C-alpha positions as MATLAB code, in Angstrom:
seq = 'MFDTSRQLPADRLRYDRATAHLDAPFAVVDLDAFDANAAALERRAAGKPLRVASKSLRCRALLDRALAREGFSGVMAFTLPEALWLARSGIEDVLVAYPSADRASYAELTADPKFAGAVTVMVDDPAQLALIDAAREGGAEEVRVCLELDASLRLLGGRVRVGARRSPLHSPAEVAELARRVEARPGFRVVGLMAYEAQVAGVGDAVPGRPLRSRAVRLMQQAARRELATRRDAVVRAVRAVCPGLEFVNGGGTGSVQHTAAEPAVTEVAAGSGLYVPRLFDNYRSFTGTPAALFAAPVVRRPGVGVVTVLGGGYPASGVAGADRLPQPYLPEGLRYDPQEGPGEVQTPLLGAPADDLLLGDRVWFRHAKSGELCERFDALHLIEGDRVRETVPTYRGEGHTFL';
ca = [
      53.331  -16.836  -69.648;
      54.275  -16.608  -73.303;
      52.240  -18.857  -75.608;
      54.860  -21.495  -76.450;
      52.457  -23.233  -78.832;
      52.938  -20.458  -81.379;
      54.683  -21.475  -84.593;
      56.914  -18.420  -84.776;
      58.504  -19.054  -88.202;
      54.998  -19.479  -89.636;
      53.901  -16.252  -87.946;
      56.872  -14.426  -89.400;
      56.074  -15.711  -92.889;
      52.430  -14.708  -92.455;
      53.294  -11.210  -91.261;
      55.830  -10.726  -94.058;
      53.291  -11.814  -96.669;
      50.529   -9.638  -95.261;
      52.686   -6.523  -95.256;
      54.778   -7.100  -98.370;
      53.249   -3.985  -99.954;
      54.276   -1.748  -97.032;
      57.545    0.046  -96.407;
      58.881   -0.388  -92.876;
      58.974    0.877  -90.194;
      55.312    0.318  -89.313;
      53.199   -1.296  -86.596;
      50.631   -4.078  -86.799;
      48.049   -5.798  -84.644;
      47.252   -9.459  -85.271;
      43.451   -9.573  -84.958;
      43.345  -13.323  -84.379;
      45.691  -12.905  -81.417;
      43.823   -9.821  -80.185;
      40.506  -11.683  -80.180;
      42.013  -14.749  -78.512;
      43.465  -12.533  -75.791;
      40.098  -10.822  -75.301;
      38.387  -14.193  -74.905;
      41.027  -15.267  -72.380;
      40.427  -12.109  -70.322;
      36.689  -12.786  -70.360;
      37.230  -16.322  -69.067;
      39.448  -15.039  -66.277;
      36.900  -12.369  -65.317;
      34.292  -15.130  -64.831;
      31.298  -13.037  -65.768;
      32.299   -9.701  -64.289;
      32.536   -6.892  -66.862;
      35.938   -5.775  -68.071;
      36.569   -2.043  -68.363;
      39.104   -1.595  -71.151;
      42.106    0.578  -70.282;
      42.553    2.967  -73.188;
      46.179    3.801  -72.421;
      47.024    0.211  -73.316;
      45.419    0.442  -76.778;
      45.479    4.133  -77.865;
      43.457    3.289  -80.942;
      39.728    3.993  -81.199;
      39.078    1.201  -83.704;
      40.479   -1.381  -81.302;
      38.683    0.139  -78.320;
      35.483   -0.294  -80.306;
      36.441   -3.880  -81.165;
      36.916   -4.740  -77.497;
      33.712   -2.953  -76.437;
      31.718   -4.869  -79.052;
      32.341   -8.044  -77.047;
      29.862   -9.099  -74.379;
      32.509   -9.267  -71.656;
      33.705   -5.671  -72.013;
      31.863   -2.570  -70.811;
      33.160    0.969  -70.456;
      36.544    2.609  -70.900;
      39.189    3.584  -68.385;
      40.826    6.697  -69.861;
      44.165    8.144  -68.788;
      43.450   11.881  -69.138;
      40.366   14.065  -68.905;
      40.804   15.585  -72.409;
      40.966   12.049  -73.789;
      37.813   11.094  -71.881;
      35.918   14.060  -73.352;
      37.143   13.151  -76.837;
      35.957    9.565  -76.395;
      32.604   10.737  -75.041;
      32.265   13.069  -78.015;
      32.788   10.067  -80.305;
      29.900    8.216  -78.674;
      31.351    6.200  -75.789;
      28.885    6.593  -72.946;
      30.876    5.336  -69.943;
      34.384    6.688  -69.425;
      36.231    6.566  -66.113;
      39.305    8.813  -65.879;
      41.859    6.704  -64.017;
      43.973    9.586  -62.713;
      43.196   12.983  -61.167;
      43.395   15.929  -63.558;
      44.427   19.568  -63.271;
      43.137   20.496  -66.739;
      40.953   23.544  -66.078;
      39.714   23.929  -69.636;
      38.531   20.329  -69.699;
      36.763   20.687  -66.356;
      34.989   23.765  -67.716;
      33.899   21.742  -70.739;
      32.795   18.806  -68.590;
      30.666   20.872  -66.226;
      29.016   22.855  -69.027;
      27.766   19.912  -71.091;
      25.146   17.430  -69.831;
      26.311   14.749  -72.291;
      29.893   14.893  -71.018;
      28.819   15.136  -67.379;
      26.692   12.025  -67.769;
      29.328    9.981  -69.575;
      32.568   10.880  -67.776;
      33.559   10.034  -64.200;
      36.580   11.816  -62.721;
      39.039   10.493  -60.161;
      39.371   12.176  -56.759;
      41.502   11.330  -53.718;
      41.912   14.767  -52.122;
      39.398   17.517  -51.189;
      41.670   20.051  -52.901;
      40.765   18.439  -56.217;
      37.122   19.361  -55.644;
      38.104   22.999  -55.121;
      40.149   22.917  -58.323;
      37.153   21.623  -60.273;
      34.834   24.260  -58.832;
      37.332   27.011  -59.656;
      37.441   25.767  -63.261;
      33.674   25.570  -63.828;
      33.295   29.007  -65.489;
      29.578   28.892  -64.790;
      29.108   25.231  -65.662;
      26.513   23.808  -63.300;
      26.428   20.127  -64.316;
      26.908   17.605  -61.521;
      30.326   15.916  -61.599;
      30.461   12.145  -61.297;
      33.244   11.213  -58.870;
      35.206    8.007  -58.323;
      37.269    7.729  -55.140;
      40.622    5.956  -55.344;
      41.795    3.659  -52.579;
      45.518    3.111  -52.064;
      45.957   -0.590  -52.815;
      49.571   -0.894  -51.706;
      50.641   -3.434  -49.101;
      52.050   -1.892  -45.932;
      54.220   -3.993  -43.635;
      56.022   -3.463  -40.351;
      53.679   -0.738  -39.219;
      53.892    1.091  -42.520;
      57.693    1.219  -42.624;
      57.671   -1.041  -45.692;
      55.407   -0.279  -48.643;
      54.893   -2.552  -51.667;
      52.969   -1.143  -54.609;
      52.496    2.010  -56.626;
      52.369    5.423  -54.955;
      48.918    6.581  -55.955;
      46.109    7.646  -53.619;
      46.754    8.922  -50.061;
      43.561    7.143  -48.921;
      44.401    3.816  -47.303;
      41.879    3.038  -44.570;
      38.097    2.622  -44.707;
      37.722    5.650  -42.440;
      39.816    7.861  -44.750;
      37.839    6.900  -47.855;
      34.479    7.250  -46.095;
      35.421   10.708  -44.814;
      36.257   11.907  -48.322;
      32.996   10.393  -49.561;
      31.139   12.481  -46.970;
      32.958   15.628  -48.066;
      32.152   14.989  -51.724;
      28.499   14.307  -51.002;
      28.235   17.440  -48.869;
      29.622   19.654  -51.630;
      27.037   20.881  -54.161;
      27.683   19.801  -57.733;
      29.386   16.468  -56.979;
      28.231   12.883  -56.552;
      30.214    9.764  -55.611;
      29.400    6.989  -58.093;
      32.457    4.730  -57.952;
      35.414    3.356  -56.062;
      38.694    2.199  -57.581;
      41.817    0.423  -56.345;
      44.698   -0.654  -58.583;
      46.830   -3.389  -57.053;
      49.998   -2.738  -59.054;
      52.063   -5.130  -56.940;
      49.881   -7.995  -58.209;
      48.581   -6.840  -61.600;
      51.847   -5.396  -62.875;
      54.597   -7.654  -61.491;
      55.411  -10.981  -63.122;
      55.793  -13.946  -60.790;
      57.705  -16.329  -63.063;
      60.871  -14.534  -64.178;
      63.125  -16.830  -66.271;
      66.356  -17.674  -64.490;
      65.209  -16.046  -61.236;
      63.512  -18.821  -59.227;
      64.144  -17.279  -55.803;
      62.914  -13.857  -56.852;
      59.863  -15.410  -58.497;
      59.074  -17.334  -55.318;
      59.417  -14.155  -53.248;
      57.088  -12.302  -55.628;
      54.468  -15.047  -55.347;
      54.589  -14.954  -51.548;
      54.308  -11.166  -51.559;
      51.375  -11.284  -53.962;
      49.517  -13.871  -51.905;
      49.841  -11.656  -48.824;
      48.868   -8.553  -50.831;
      45.748  -10.184  -52.270;
      44.554  -11.366  -48.866;
      45.144   -7.999  -47.208;
      43.542   -5.978  -49.982;
      40.480   -8.215  -50.318;
      39.713   -7.742  -46.620;
      40.410   -4.007  -46.642;
      38.606   -3.349  -49.924;
      35.492   -5.082  -48.604;
      35.573   -2.889  -45.494;
      36.087    0.236  -47.607;
      33.151   -0.600  -49.873;
      30.877   -1.143  -46.890;
      32.016    2.136  -45.341;
      31.468    4.086  -48.560;
      28.090    2.500  -49.252;
      26.976    3.633  -45.802;
      27.607    7.198  -47.004;
      26.691    6.721  -50.670;
      24.035    3.995  -51.047;
      23.853    4.681  -54.775;
      27.459    3.614  -55.455;
      27.401    2.305  -59.028;
      30.686    0.439  -59.406;
      33.780   -0.852  -57.633;
      36.705   -1.171  -60.029;
      39.869   -3.127  -59.399;
      42.632   -5.143  -60.912;
      44.596   -5.092  -64.113;
      45.714   -7.637  -66.694;
      47.967   -9.509  -64.267;
      45.333   -9.953  -61.552;
      42.010  -10.276  -63.400;
      40.966  -13.642  -62.008;
      41.970  -12.798  -58.424;
      40.257   -9.395  -58.374;
      37.126  -10.684  -60.096;
      36.766  -13.310  -57.350;
      36.260  -10.621  -54.684;
      32.532  -10.164  -53.964;
      33.014   -6.438  -53.307;
      34.382   -5.825  -56.824;
      31.834   -5.186  -59.579;
      34.182   -4.729  -62.561;
      37.802   -5.364  -63.501;
      40.129   -3.180  -65.563;
      42.309   -4.639  -68.312;
      44.025   -3.426  -71.448;
      47.569   -4.724  -71.829;
      46.222   -8.267  -71.973;
      44.802   -7.487  -75.417;
      48.169   -6.606  -76.992;
      50.342   -8.726  -74.627;
      53.639   -6.808  -74.625;
      56.791   -8.505  -73.386;
      56.397   -7.417  -69.729;
      53.435   -9.801  -69.519;
      55.409  -12.898  -70.467;
      56.341  -13.742  -66.881;
      53.041  -14.671  -65.220;
      52.205  -18.214  -64.158;
      48.469  -17.627  -63.949;
      47.716  -16.862  -67.588;
      49.056  -17.281  -71.101;
      48.880  -14.538  -73.697;
      49.579  -14.261  -77.403;
      51.622  -11.307  -78.696;
      49.266   -9.251  -80.848;
      50.975   -5.859  -81.318;
      54.302   -5.722  -83.148;
      56.405   -3.269  -85.069;
      58.643   -3.961  -88.047;
      61.995   -2.303  -88.707;
      63.794   -2.685  -92.058;
      67.312   -4.025  -92.475;
      69.371   -1.178  -93.930;
      72.974   -2.333  -93.327;
      75.019   -5.531  -93.121;
      78.164   -4.417  -91.279;
      79.705   -7.882  -91.067;
      79.181  -11.554  -90.364;
      76.464  -12.185  -87.815;
      75.230   -8.599  -87.664;
      72.611   -6.476  -89.390;
      71.459   -2.949  -88.709;
      67.803   -1.920  -88.776;
      66.395    1.573  -89.050;
      65.207    3.074  -85.752;
      63.905    0.790  -83.020;
      64.923    2.739  -79.921;
      61.485    2.820  -78.310;
      61.991    2.278  -74.561;
      59.026    1.924  -72.225;
      58.271    4.045  -69.176;
      59.267    2.955  -65.690;
      62.599    2.284  -64.012;
      65.233    2.175  -66.758;
      66.535   -1.321  -67.460;
      66.815   -4.036  -70.067;
      63.227   -5.115  -69.426;
      62.013   -1.734  -70.719;
      63.518   -2.244  -74.169;
      61.712   -3.647  -77.197;
      62.395   -7.314  -77.856;
      63.743   -8.509  -81.229;
      61.094  -11.164  -81.846;
      61.189  -12.505  -85.408;
      63.321  -14.043  -86.730;
      64.159  -15.756  -83.468;
      67.704  -15.577  -82.149;
      68.607  -11.920  -82.690;
      69.956   -9.838  -79.812;
      71.202   -6.322  -79.181;
      74.831   -5.278  -79.344;
      75.523   -4.628  -75.621;
      77.659   -1.604  -76.530;
      74.843    0.100  -78.448;
      71.429   -1.356  -77.639;
      68.391   -0.067  -79.551;
      69.143    3.333  -81.048;
      67.161    6.396  -81.970;
      67.971    6.096  -85.671;
      69.622    2.691  -86.052;
      69.878   -0.555  -84.123;
      72.564   -3.197  -84.720;
      71.399   -6.764  -84.102;
      73.646   -9.756  -83.544;
      73.105  -13.482  -84.019;
      73.203  -16.243  -86.609;
      69.833  -15.257  -88.186;
      71.437  -11.973  -89.266;
      73.323  -13.767  -92.035;
      70.040  -14.805  -93.664;
      68.605  -11.290  -93.722;
      68.870   -9.135  -96.846;
      68.610   -5.382  -97.195;
      64.944   -4.455  -96.984;
      63.934   -7.518  -94.972;
      61.948   -6.899  -91.761;
      62.829   -7.621  -88.191;
      59.728   -7.828  -86.001;
      59.828   -6.411  -82.485;
      57.577   -6.510  -79.432;
      57.341   -3.394  -77.282;
      57.972   -3.791  -73.554;
      54.659   -2.130  -72.658;
      51.375   -1.912  -74.446;
      49.901    1.346  -75.756;
      53.189    3.244  -75.660;
      53.981    1.661  -79.021;
      51.232    3.830  -80.532;
      53.049    7.017  -79.546;
      55.620    6.069  -82.226;
      53.235    5.241  -85.076;
      50.266    7.070  -86.562;
      48.598    3.904  -87.893;
      48.129    0.240  -87.070;
      47.809   -2.315  -89.866;
      45.310   -4.923  -88.712;
      46.329   -8.373  -89.889;
      43.822  -11.175  -90.311;
      45.332  -14.441  -91.488;
      47.930  -13.490  -94.089;
      46.470  -10.166  -95.226;
      46.023   -6.656  -93.937;
      42.298   -6.372  -93.367;
      42.316   -2.670  -92.513;
      44.607    0.205  -91.581;
      43.370    2.360  -88.717;
      44.763    5.472  -87.022;
      46.237    5.482  -83.561;
      45.522    8.392  -81.234;
      48.623   10.011  -82.698;
      47.290    9.425  -86.209;
      44.126   11.297  -85.227;
      46.219   14.223  -84.033;
      46.117   13.464  -80.297;
      49.007   12.790  -77.948;
      47.291   13.193  -74.596;
      50.472   12.544  -72.612;
];
């Protein structure tokens, strides 16, 4: 849920004061909110380590800030080139959350003992092993492998599927068979198992104005958690019978941290969006977050009564197109999009009574719908502490990297 205890006018004043020397548009992260969100994730994880999802931050300074906390350990990267870059910068435990087809990066991984020891790749198909071997170019380092379990809920004999379409491996027997094939192939070793329960971690269960839908989501999630906990335990036992040296079992996401951490078979939980708390994470009953990442757009026009126009702002999030994928006009409260225009590539009209109090050059503060995607639009984040900018740090983009 959204933190209703926040004094939003005071936050707006604080953000305006801290950034008065900057020309918008720009992006900020409120460090007090970031740290409070990190502490909340640690409480929900109840002692199990949190692997920080880099795609949700896309900023090395903030990855380092999270990893400096006792409750966080390791990074979940979203591409293999990114994982190698992070390992090169000194991060010693990087799990690539998705399979890769980047041959040059596999060649680099298998040729360097530092990279091979720090980076774990994701596999859910024997063909991926062949691709890696074909890319080695003489590199003989052993590849650390994590197997991904399909965490989706299947009903009515598989005719109904709820959850993300990820791994083809659903049963304990399927995962164990791939584990045997990996172990039998020279140059590979199974060290981890992962399952991402998107239908629980990424779907809000308290949608405003939708009580029946919210109730249906909660019932679905209860069934999904029960089914996956039983199946994941069986999968872990089956894989450990093949690979006794299994190092970790990763699960969860921001929306399911406390549920996933409660499973005995799980050794670590992934989280990232819960540090920034974008608007898609407002609709969960089980936890409260504080918006930490914002962007400011300047007022550049006053077309009439009750309307202002800001520069840019059309930064939709990935996923099924809809109003929930749009940035949210956040401060001052009470602004809304013109339904005939919405947020635009170069300008965005905003309607509402607060528009009449805004002058040219004033800022409107927005929240992105998702987390790290905001950083694809900005090359720097201004880190606010209290009512001042403590530091300005580059995003991945600001360091010259757009991995996807």
